CSV table of C-alpha atoms in Angstrom, one decimal:
chain,number,residue,atom,x,y,z
A,944,MET,CA,38.0,-52.2,-19.8
A,945,THR,CA,34.4,-51.5,-18.5
A,946,ALA,CA,31.3,-52.1,-21.7
A,947,LEU,CA,30.0,-49.0,-22.3
A,948,GLY,CA,27.2,-50.8,-23.9
A,949,GLY,CA,24.6,-49.5,-27.3
A,950,PRO,CA,25.3,-46.3,-29.2
A,951,ARG,CA,25.9,-43.0,-27.5
A,952,ALA,CA,22.8,-41.1,-26.2
A,953,ALA,CA,21.3,-38.0,-25.1
A,954,ILE,CA,22.8,-37.1,-21.6
A,955,GLN,CA,19.8,-37.4,-19.2
A,956,ALA,CA,20.9,-35.7,-15.9
A,957,ARG,CA,19.1,-34.7,-13.0
A,958,PRO,CA,18.0,-31.2,-13.1
A,959,THR,CA,19.9,-30.5,-10.1
A,960,ALA,CA,22.7,-32.4,-11.1
A,961,ALA,CA,25.7,-30.4,-13.3
A,962,VAL,CA,26.0,-31.3,-16.7
A,963,LEU,CA,29.0,-29.3,-17.5
A,964,ASP,CA,31.7,-29.3,-15.2
A,965,VAL,CA,34.8,-26.7,-16.5
A,966,VAL,CA,38.1,-27.4,-15.3
A,967,ILE,CA,40.2,-24.7,-15.4
A,968,PRO,CA,44.3,-25.7,-14.3
A,969,VAL,CA,46.3,-23.7,-12.4
A,970,TYR,CA,49.5,-23.0,-11.2
A,971,ASN,CA,50.2,-19.8,-9.3
A,972,GLU,CA,47.9,-17.5,-11.3
A,973,GLU,CA,46.4,-15.5,-7.4
A,974,VAL,CA,46.2,-12.5,-10.0
A,975,ASP,CA,44.7,-13.8,-12.9
A,976,LEU,CA,42.4,-16.5,-11.3
A,977,GLY,CA,39.8,-14.2,-9.9
A,978,PRO,CA,38.6,-12.3,-13.0
A,979,CYS,CA,38.7,-14.9,-14.4
A,980,VAL,CA,36.7,-17.6,-12.7
A,981,ARG,CA,34.0,-14.7,-11.7
A,982,ARG,CA,34.0,-14.3,-15.7
A,983,LEU,CA,33.6,-17.1,-16.7
A,984,HIS,CA,30.7,-18.4,-14.1
A,985,ALA,CA,28.8,-15.1,-14.7
A,986,HIS,CA,28.3,-16.3,-19.2
A,987,LEU,CA,27.0,-19.9,-18.1
A,988,SER,CA,24.2,-18.4,-15.1
A,989,THR,CA,23.5,-16.3,-18.4
A,990,HIS,CA,23.7,-18.0,-21.6
A,991,PHE,CA,24.2,-21.4,-20.6
A,992,PRO,CA,21.0,-23.6,-20.2
A,993,TYR,CA,22.3,-26.8,-18.1
A,994,PRO,CA,23.5,-26.8,-14.8
A,995,PHE,CA,27.0,-26.7,-14.3
A,996,GLN,CA,30.1,-26.7,-12.6
A,997,ILE,CA,33.3,-25.0,-12.1
A,998,THR,CA,36.8,-26.8,-10.8
A,999,ILE,CA,39.4,-24.8,-10.0
A,1000,ALA,CA,42.8,-27.3,-10.3
A,1001,ASP,CA,45.7,-26.0,-8.3
A,1002,ASN,CA,48.5,-28.3,-9.2
A,1003,ALA,CA,51.3,-27.4,-6.6
A,1004,SER,CA,50.9,-22.9,-6.8
A,1005,VAL,CA,53.8,-22.1,-4.4
A,1006,ASP,CA,51.8,-18.3,-4.2
A,1007,ASP,CA,48.7,-17.8,-2.6
A,1008,THR,CA,47.0,-19.3,-5.8
A,1009,LEU,CA,45.3,-22.1,-3.2
A,1010,LYS,CA,43.7,-19.0,-1.5
A,1011,VAL,CA,41.6,-17.5,-3.9
A,1012,ALA,CA,40.7,-20.4,-5.2
A,1013,ASP,CA,39.0,-21.3,-1.8
A,1014,GLY,CA,37.6,-17.5,-1.6
A,1015,LEU,CA,35.9,-17.9,-5.0
A,1016,ALA,CA,34.7,-22.1,-4.1
A,1017,GLY,CA,32.7,-19.7,-0.5
A,1018,GLU,CA,31.6,-16.8,-2.7
A,1019,LEU,CA,30.4,-18.6,-6.4
A,1020,PRO,CA,27.5,-21.5,-6.3
A,1021,GLY,CA,29.4,-24.5,-8.3
A,1022,VAL,CA,32.7,-23.4,-7.9
A,1023,GLU,CA,35.0,-26.2,-6.7
A,1024,VAL,CA,38.5,-26.9,-6.1
A,1025,LEU,CA,40.9,-29.6,-6.5
A,1026,HIS,CA,44.1,-29.5,-5.0
A,1027,LEU,CA,47.3,-31.5,-6.1
A,1028,ASP,CA,50.9,-31.6,-4.8
A,1029,ALA,CA,52.5,-31.9,-7.6
A,1030,LYS,CA,52.6,-30.3,-10.8
A,1031,GLY,CA,51.9,-30.8,-14.2
A,1032,ARG,CA,48.5,-29.2,-16.8
A,1033,GLY,CA,47.8,-33.5,-17.9
A,1034,ARG,CA,47.9,-34.1,-14.5
A,1035,ALA,CA,45.2,-31.7,-12.5
A,1036,LEU,CA,43.5,-32.4,-16.1
A,1037,SER,CA,43.2,-35.9,-15.6
A,1038,ALA,CA,42.4,-35.8,-11.6
A,1039,ALA,CA,39.7,-33.5,-11.7
A,1040,TRP,CA,37.9,-35.3,-15.1
A,1041,SER,CA,38.5,-38.8,-12.7
A,1042,ALA,CA,36.7,-37.3,-9.8
A,1043,SER,CA,33.5,-35.5,-11.8
A,1044,SER,CA,30.7,-37.2,-11.8
A,1045,ALA,CA,29.4,-34.3,-14.6
A,1046,PRO,CA,28.7,-36.7,-18.1
A,1047,VAL,CA,30.3,-33.7,-20.1
A,1048,LEU,CA,33.9,-32.1,-18.9
A,1049,ALA,CA,35.5,-29.6,-20.3
A,1050,TYR,CA,39.0,-27.5,-19.7
A,1051,MET,CA,40.1,-24.0,-20.4
A,1052,ASP,CA,42.7,-21.9,-19.8
A,1053,VAL,CA,42.8,-19.3,-17.0
A,1054,ASP,CA,43.5,-16.4,-19.1
A,1055,LEU,CA,40.5,-17.2,-21.3
A,1056,SER,CA,42.2,-16.3,-24.1
A,1057,THR,CA,39.6,-18.0,-26.3
A,1058,ASP,CA,35.9,-16.3,-27.0
A,1059,LEU,CA,33.5,-17.3,-24.0
A,1060,ALA,CA,30.7,-17.5,-27.0
A,1061,ALA,CA,32.5,-20.9,-28.3
A,1062,LEU,CA,31.5,-22.9,-24.9
A,1063,LEU,CA,28.1,-23.9,-25.9
A,1064,PRO,CA,28.9,-24.7,-29.7
A,1065,LEU,CA,31.6,-27.0,-28.3
A,1066,VAL,CA,30.1,-29.6,-25.6
A,1067,ALA,CA,26.5,-29.3,-27.3
A,1068,PRO,CA,27.6,-32.3,-29.9
A,1069,LEU,CA,28.1,-34.2,-26.5
A,1070,ILE,CA,25.5,-33.8,-25.0
A,1071,SER,CA,23.4,-34.9,-27.5
A,1072,GLY,CA,25.1,-37.6,-27.9
A,1073,HIS,CA,26.3,-36.6,-31.8
A,1074,SER,CA,30.0,-37.0,-31.3
A,1075,ASP,CA,33.1,-37.8,-28.3
A,1076,LEU,CA,35.3,-35.3,-28.0
A,1077,ALA,CA,35.5,-31.3,-28.7
A,1078,ILE,CA,38.5,-29.2,-29.5
A,1079,GLY,CA,38.9,-25.4,-30.4
A,1080,THR,CA,40.4,-24.6,-33.7
A,1081,ARG,CA,42.1,-21.5,-34.4
A,1082,LEU,CA,43.3,-22.6,-37.6
A,1083,ALA,CA,40.1,-23.1,-39.1
A,1084,ARG,CA,39.3,-20.2,-42.3
A,1085,THR,CA,36.9,-19.0,-40.3
A,1086,SER,CA,38.8,-18.5,-37.0
A,1087,ARG,CA,40.2,-14.9,-35.7
A,1088,VAL,CA,42.8,-15.2,-33.8
A,1089,VAL,CA,45.5,-12.3,-32.8
A,1090,ARG,CA,48.8,-13.5,-32.0
A,1091,GLY,CA,52.3,-13.1,-32.6
A,1092,ALA,CA,53.5,-14.6,-35.9
A,1093,LYS,CA,56.8,-16.5,-33.4
A,1094,ARG,CA,53.4,-18.7,-32.1
A,1095,GLU,CA,51.8,-18.7,-35.1
A,1096,VAL,CA,54.5,-20.9,-36.7
A,1097,ILE,CA,55.1,-22.8,-34.0
A,1098,SER,CA,51.6,-23.6,-33.9
A,1099,ARG,CA,50.9,-24.4,-37.2
A,1100,ALA,CA,54.4,-26.8,-37.5
A,1101,TYR,CA,53.8,-28.7,-34.5
A,1102,ASN,CA,50.2,-29.1,-36.3
A,1103,LEU,CA,51.8,-30.3,-39.5
A,1104,LEU,CA,54.4,-32.4,-37.2
A,1105,LEU,CA,51.5,-34.5,-35.5
A,1106,ARG,CA,49.6,-35.1,-39.6
A,1107,GLY,CA,53.1,-36.7,-41.0
A,1108,ALA,CA,54.5,-38.3,-37.7
A,1109,LEU,CA,51.4,-39.8,-36.4
A,1110,ALA,CA,48.6,-39.8,-39.0
A,1111,ALA,CA,46.8,-37.0,-37.0
A,1112,ARG,CA,43.1,-35.7,-38.6
A,1113,PHE,CA,42.4,-32.7,-35.6
A,1114,SER,CA,43.2,-29.5,-37.3
A,1115,ASP,CA,44.7,-28.0,-33.8
A,1116,ALA,CA,46.0,-30.2,-30.6
A,1117,GLN,CA,47.0,-27.4,-28.4
A,1118,CYS,CA,44.4,-24.6,-28.3
A,1119,GLY,CA,43.5,-24.9,-24.8
A,1120,PHE,CA,40.1,-25.2,-25.1
A,1121,LYS,CA,38.7,-28.9,-24.9
A,1122,ALA,CA,35.7,-31.2,-24.0
A,1123,ILE,CA,34.8,-35.4,-23.7
A,1124,ARG,CA,32.1,-37.1,-22.8
A,1125,ALA,CA,33.2,-38.6,-19.6
A,1126,ASP,CA,31.9,-42.6,-20.6
A,1127,VAL,CA,34.8,-41.8,-22.9
A,1128,ALA,CA,37.8,-40.5,-20.3
A,1129,ALA,CA,37.4,-43.1,-18.3
A,1130,GLU,CA,37.9,-45.8,-20.6
A,1131,LEU,CA,41.1,-43.3,-22.3
A,1132,LEU,CA,42.6,-41.1,-19.4
A,1133,PRO,CA,44.3,-44.9,-17.8
A,1134,LEU,CA,46.2,-44.7,-20.7
A,1135,VAL,CA,47.5,-41.4,-21.2
A,1136,ARG,CA,51.2,-41.0,-20.3
A,1137,ASP,CA,51.9,-37.7,-20.2
A,1138,THR,CA,51.1,-35.1,-17.3
A,1139,GLY,CA,52.2,-32.0,-19.1
A,1140,TRP,CA,51.9,-30.1,-22.3
A,1141,PHE,CA,51.3,-33.2,-24.6
A,1142,PHE,CA,48.6,-34.7,-22.8
A,1143,ASP,CA,45.6,-33.8,-25.1
A,1144,THR,CA,47.7,-34.4,-28.0
A,1145,GLU,CA,47.8,-38.0,-26.7
A,1146,LEU,CA,44.1,-38.3,-25.6
A,1147,LEU,CA,43.0,-37.1,-29.4
A,1148,VAL,CA,45.8,-38.9,-31.3
A,1149,LEU,CA,44.4,-42.6,-29.0
A,1150,ALA,CA,40.5,-41.1,-29.7
A,1151,GLN,CA,41.2,-40.9,-33.2
A,1152,ARG,CA,42.6,-44.5,-33.8
A,1153,ALA,CA,39.7,-46.1,-31.2
A,1154,GLY,CA,37.4,-44.3,-33.8
A,1155,LEU,CA,35.3,-41.7,-31.8
A,1156,ARG,CA,34.2,-38.2,-33.2
A,1157,ILE,CA,35.8,-35.3,-32.5
A,1158,HIS,CA,33.8,-32.3,-32.8
A,1159,GLU,CA,35.7,-28.9,-33.9
A,1160,VAL,CA,34.6,-24.9,-33.4
A,1161,PRO,CA,36.1,-22.1,-34.9
A,1162,VAL,CA,37.5,-19.7,-31.9
A,1163,ASP,CA,38.2,-16.4,-31.7
A,1164,TRP,CA,41.1,-15.9,-30.1
A,1165,VAL,CA,43.5,-13.6,-28.5
A,1166,ASP,CA,46.9,-13.9,-27.2
A,1167,ASP,CA,47.9,-13.5,-23.7
A,1168,PRO,CA,51.6,-11.1,-23.7
A,1169,ASP,CA,51.5,-12.3,-20.3
A,1170,SER,CA,52.1,-16.2,-20.8
A,1171,ARG,CA,54.3,-18.0,-19.2
A,1172,VAL,CA,54.7,-21.1,-20.8
A,1173,ASP,CA,58.4,-22.1,-21.8
A,1174,ILE,CA,58.4,-22.3,-25.6
A,1175,VAL,CA,61.8,-24.4,-26.0
A,1176,ALA,CA,61.1,-27.0,-22.8
A,1177,THR,CA,57.4,-27.4,-24.2
A,1178,ALA,CA,58.4,-28.0,-27.8
A,1179,LEU,CA,61.0,-30.6,-26.3
A,1180,ALA,CA,58.9,-32.2,-24.1
A,1181,ASP,CA,56.5,-32.2,-26.9
A,1182,LEU,CA,58.9,-34.2,-29.6
A,1183,ARG,CA,59.6,-36.8,-26.9
A,1184,GLY,CA,56.0,-37.0,-26.5
A,1185,VAL,CA,55.2,-37.3,-30.6
A,1186,GLY,CA,58.8,-40.0,-30.4
A,1187,ARG,CA,57.1,-42.4,-27.7
A,1188,LEU,CA,53.5,-42.2,-29.1
A,1189,GLY,CA,55.0,-43.0,-32.7
A,1190,ARG,CA,56.6,-46.1,-31.0
A,1191,ALA,CA,53.7,-47.4,-28.9
A,1192,LEU,CA,51.4,-47.2,-32.3
A,1193,LEU,CA,53.9,-48.6,-34.7
A,1194,THR,CA,54.4,-51.5,-31.8
A,1195,GLY,CA,51.2,-52.3,-30.7
A,1196,ALA,CA,51.4,-51.3,-26.9
A,1197,LEU,CA,47.9,-49.9,-27.2
A,1198,PRO,CA,44.8,-51.8,-27.0
A,1199,LEU,CA,43.3,-49.9,-29.4
A,1200,ALA,CA,41.4,-52.9,-31.2
A,1201,ASP,CA,39.7,-53.2,-27.7
A,1202,LEU,CA,39.4,-49.4,-27.7
A,1203,ARG,CA,37.5,-49.3,-31.2
A,1204,ALA,CA,35.1,-52.7,-30.0
A,1205,GLN,CA,34.2,-50.7,-26.9
A,1206,LEU,CA,33.7,-47.3,-27.9
A,1207,GLY,CA,34.6,-46.7,-31.9
A,1208,ARG,CA,31.6,-45.5,-34.1
A,1209,ALA,CA,30.2,-48.9,-35.8
A,1210,PRO,CA,30.5,-48.0,-40.0
A,1211,LEU,CA,27.0,-47.3,-41.3
A,1212,THR,CA,24.9,-49.6,-42.9
A,1213,GLY,CA,23.1,-49.5,-46.3
A,1214,PRO,CA,23.0,-49.3,-50.0
A,1215,ARG,CA,25.9,-45.9,-50.2
A,1216,ALA,CA,27.4,-47.3,-47.5
A,1217,ARG,CA,28.4,-51.3,-47.6
A,1218,ARG,CA,32.0,-51.8,-48.4
A,1219,GLY,CA,32.5,-54.4,-51.1
A,1220,PRO,CA,34.3,-54.5,-54.7
A,1221,ALA,CA,33.5,-51.6,-56.3
A,1222,LEU,CA,31.1,-50.8,-58.8
A,1223,PRO,CA,32.4,-50.4,-62.0
A,1224,GLY,CA,32.9,-46.9,-63.3
A,1225,GLN,CA,33.6,-46.2,-58.7
A,1226,VAL,CA,36.7,-45.4,-57.0
A,1227,PRO,CA,37.4,-47.7,-54.5
A,1228,VAL,CA,37.2,-47.6,-50.6
A,1229,GLY,CA,40.0,-45.8,-49.0
A,1230,LEU,CA,41.9,-45.3,-52.5
A,1231,PRO,CA,42.2,-41.5,-52.8
A,1232,ARG,CA,43.7,-41.0,-49.2
A,1233,GLN,CA,46.0,-44.1,-49.8
A,1234,LEU,CA,47.0,-42.9,-52.8
A,1235,VAL,CA,47.7,-39.4,-50.7
A,1236,ARG,CA,49.8,-41.1,-47.9
A,1237,PHE,CA,51.9,-43.4,-50.7
A,1238,ALA,CA,52.4,-40.8,-52.5
A,1239,ALA,CA,53.8,-38.7,-49.7
A,1240,VAL,CA,55.6,-41.5,-48.4
A,1241,GLY,CA,57.0,-41.9,-51.8
A,1242,VAL,CA,58.7,-38.5,-52.2
A,1243,ALA,CA,60.1,-39.2,-49.2
A,1244,SER,CA,61.9,-42.8,-50.1
A,1245,THR,CA,62.6,-40.8,-53.1
A,1246,LEU,CA,64.6,-38.3,-51.8
A,1247,ALA,CA,66.3,-40.7,-49.7
A,1248,TYR,CA,67.3,-42.8,-52.2
A,1249,LEU,CA,68.7,-40.5,-54.2
A,1250,LEU,CA,70.6,-38.8,-51.7
A,1251,LEU,CA,72.3,-42.6,-49.9
A,1252,PHE,CA,73.1,-43.2,-54.0
A,1253,VAL,CA,75.2,-40.1,-54.5
A,1254,ALA,CA,76.7,-40.6,-51.4
A,1255,THR,CA,78.2,-43.9,-52.4
A,1256,ARG,CA,77.9,-43.7,-55.9
A,1257,GLY,CA,81.6,-42.4,-56.5
A,1258,LEU,CA,82.9,-45.1,-53.5
A,1259,LEU,CA,80.9,-48.4,-54.6
A,1260,GLY,CA,80.4,-47.7,-58.3
A,1261,ALA,CA,76.8,-47.2,-59.6
A,1262,GLN,CA,75.1,-50.8,-59.6
A,1263,PRO,CA,75.7,-51.4,-55.9
A,1264,ALA,CA,75.5,-47.7,-54.8
A,1265,ASN,CA,71.6,-48.4,-56.6
A,1266,LEU,CA,71.4,-51.3,-54.6
A,1267,LEU,CA,72.3,-50.7,-51.1
A,1268,ALA,CA,70.4,-47.2,-51.1
A,1269,LEU,CA,67.3,-49.3,-53.1
A,1270,LEU,CA,67.6,-51.8,-50.3
A,1271,VAL,CA,67.4,-49.5,-47.4
A,1272,THR,CA,64.8,-47.2,-48.3
A,1273,ALA,CA,62.5,-50.4,-49.1
A,1274,LEU,CA,62.5,-51.6,-45.5
A,1275,ALA,CA,61.7,-48.0,-44.5
A,1276,ASN,CA,59.1,-47.5,-47.2
A,1277,THR,CA,57.5,-50.9,-46.4
A,1278,ALA,CA,57.4,-49.9,-42.7
A,1279,ALA,CA,56.1,-46.3,-43.5
A,1280,ASN,CA,53.2,-47.4,-46.0
A,1281,ARG,CA,52.3,-49.9,-43.3
A,1282,ARG,CA,51.6,-47.8,-40.7
A,1283,LEU,CA,50.5,-44.5,-42.2
A,1284,THR,CA,49.2,-45.7,-46.0
A,1285,PHE,CA,46.6,-48.8,-44.9
A,1286,GLY,CA,47.0,-48.2,-40.7
A,1287,ILE,CA,48.4,-51.4,-39.8
A,1288,SER,CA,50.1,-51.6,-36.2
A,1289,GLY,CA,51.7,-54.4,-34.5
A,1290,ARG,CA,54.2,-56.9,-35.5
A,1291,ARG,CA,51.3,-59.5,-37.2
A,1292,HIS,CA,51.7,-60.2,-40.4
A,1293,ALA,CA,54.8,-57.7,-40.6
A,1294,ALA,CA,57.2,-60.7,-42.0
A,1295,ARG,CA,54.7,-60.9,-45.2
A,1296,HIS,CA,54.2,-57.4,-45.5
A,1297,HIS,CA,58.3,-56.8,-45.0
A,1298,ALA,CA,58.7,-60.1,-48.1
A,1299,GLN,CA,56.0,-58.3,-50.4
A,1300,GLY,CA,58.2,-55.3,-49.9
A,1301,LEU,CA,60.9,-57.5,-50.4
A,1302,LEU,CA,59.2,-58.9,-53.8
A,1303,ALA,CA,58.4,-55.5,-54.7
A,1304,PHE,CA,62.4,-54.0,-53.9
A,1305,ALA,CA,63.4,-56.7,-56.4
A,1306,LEU,CA,60.9,-56.1,-59.0
A,1307,GLY,CA,62.3,-52.0,-58.2
A,1308,LEU,CA,65.9,-53.5,-58.6
A,1309,ALA,CA,65.3,-54.9,-61.9
A,1310,LEU,CA,63.6,-51.7,-63.3
A,1311,THR,CA,66.9,-48.9,-61.9
A,1312,SER,CA,69.7,-51.6,-62.7
A,1313,GLY,CA,67.8,-52.2,-66.2
A,1314,ALA,CA,68.0,-48.8,-66.9
A,1315,LEU,CA,71.3,-48.0,-65.5
A,1316,ALA,CA,73.1,-50.8,-67.8
A,1317,ALA,CA,70.9,-49.6,-70.8
A,1318,LEU,CA,71.7,-45.7,-69.8
A,1319,HIS,CA,75.5,-47.1,-69.9
A,1320,THR,CA,75.8,-48.7,-73.2
A,1321,VAL,CA,74.1,-45.8,-74.8
A,1322,SER,CA,77.0,-43.7,-72.8
A,1323,ALA,CA,79.8,-45.1,-71.3
A,1324,VAL,CA,80.2,-42.0,-68.7
A,1325,PRO,CA,76.7,-40.0,-68.3
A,1326,ALA,CA,76.3,-37.3,-67.4
A,1327,ARG,CA,75.8,-37.3,-63.6
A,1328,PRO,CA,72.1,-35.6,-63.8
A,1329,VAL,CA,71.3,-38.0,-67.2
A,1330,GLU,CA,71.5,-40.7,-64.6
A,1331,LEU,CA,70.0,-39.8,-61.7
A,1332,ALA,CA,66.7,-38.9,-64.2
A,1333,VAL,CA,66.8,-42.0,-65.5
A,1334,LEU,CA,67.3,-43.3,-61.8
A,1335,VAL,CA,63.9,-40.8,-61.2
A,1336,VAL,CA,61.9,-42.2,-64.2
A,1337,ALA,CA,62.7,-46.3,-63.7
A,1338,ASN,CA,62.2,-44.7,-59.9
A,1339,LEU,CA,58.4,-44.1,-60.9
A,1340,ALA,CA,58.0,-47.1,-62.8
A,1341,ALA,CA,58.8,-49.5,-59.6
A,1342,THR,CA,56.7,-46.9,-57.4
A,1343,VAL,CA,53.0,-47.7,-59.6
A,1344,LEU,CA,54.6,-51.6,-59.2
A,1345,ARG,CA,54.6,-51.3,-54.8
A,1346,PHE,CA,51.5,-49.9,-54.9
A,1347,VAL,CA,49.8,-52.0,-56.2
A,1348,LEU,CA,51.7,-55.2,-54.7
A,1349,LEU,CA,51.4,-53.1,-51.0
A,1350,ARG,CA,47.5,-53.2,-51.8
A,1351,LEU,CA,47.0,-56.1,-52.4
A,1352,GLY,CA,49.1,-57.8,-49.6
A,1353,MET,CA,47.8,-55.4,-46.9
A,1354,HIS,CA,44.4,-53.3,-47.5
A,1355,HIS,CA,42.3,-57.1,-48.2
A,1356,ARG,CA,43.8,-58.4,-45.5
A,1357,ARG,CA,42.7,-55.7,-43.4
A,1358,THR,CA,39.6,-55.1,-45.0
């Protein structure tokens, strides 16, 4: 992996060199391509204060798209054409960005659904060196979006899925309006496996895990009614991508430590940013976020525990069903908290962490079994709702103990 040197600096380009390369990936767009490129070229010529280039990335079109693209390259200065023999938006973007000599790389969809007024705000933090990637977001409060209810629901559900499954902190993974610094792209692109629509999400997740700064720009966006995206096929491919990337993160298959060491921004230094023991009256560093994530994992674990208990209660009896349900959910809970709450991936110290989880399981078993025993002493055949309520209360107490034990074992060792 190539070392990039010191802190990010502002882009210093020769007057004749393109500072920005805007890539437009296309497949069978012979009708829309001409108006799109002419409009984009006119906007950049009028409103963009740096030299620019527009690259039309044609990935295996079977109509006259390539012929139209070549005509535009001959007509408009700064327009280039790249042809690929295989389909895939991610493949086209990766090839075009890898071949470009511009220090800032961007892309947008050929339908120009995003208002071009957001282009300069998108790339300005990358040109100045303030940020490493930038994305347009349709989900900010100040964004103005016109699209159907179905696409709105799908988009929001997908981004919620990313937050839950991959701990994503960016708000809109699918908006076709993004930019990246070329030096960052050179390090991230070889690690991105997807060549289709999941390409954006995978790139952003890797960037986030590498400690890069992702700038978000609220955009005005109007849905293209002639969009040819197969929603069902794309959704299934995205779900497969989430599963594959999630496994890679959990198993430590990705060189995130190396990426963070080379690309990540170092933490601030100074009296307000020093990490260490909290002063009296201060909240420990990272505690609020950990509590939120731990609570989310805890809610899911409790629901799973209750479902398992109810499903096996009639077959095994109260105490064996409690033991089985608590053991299964304890193992899953520890694995989820390692990744989501404390940000630990890979197998290092996994055995120790699971041992700590089993200790918490033993304490939880003692609390819940004791609560059940006390309840059955009071009533030989307690009502099922009462039994479940007692178990919920006992589990809450066990959850507090679990958080304390796991934080002591994982958070401080990680720090």
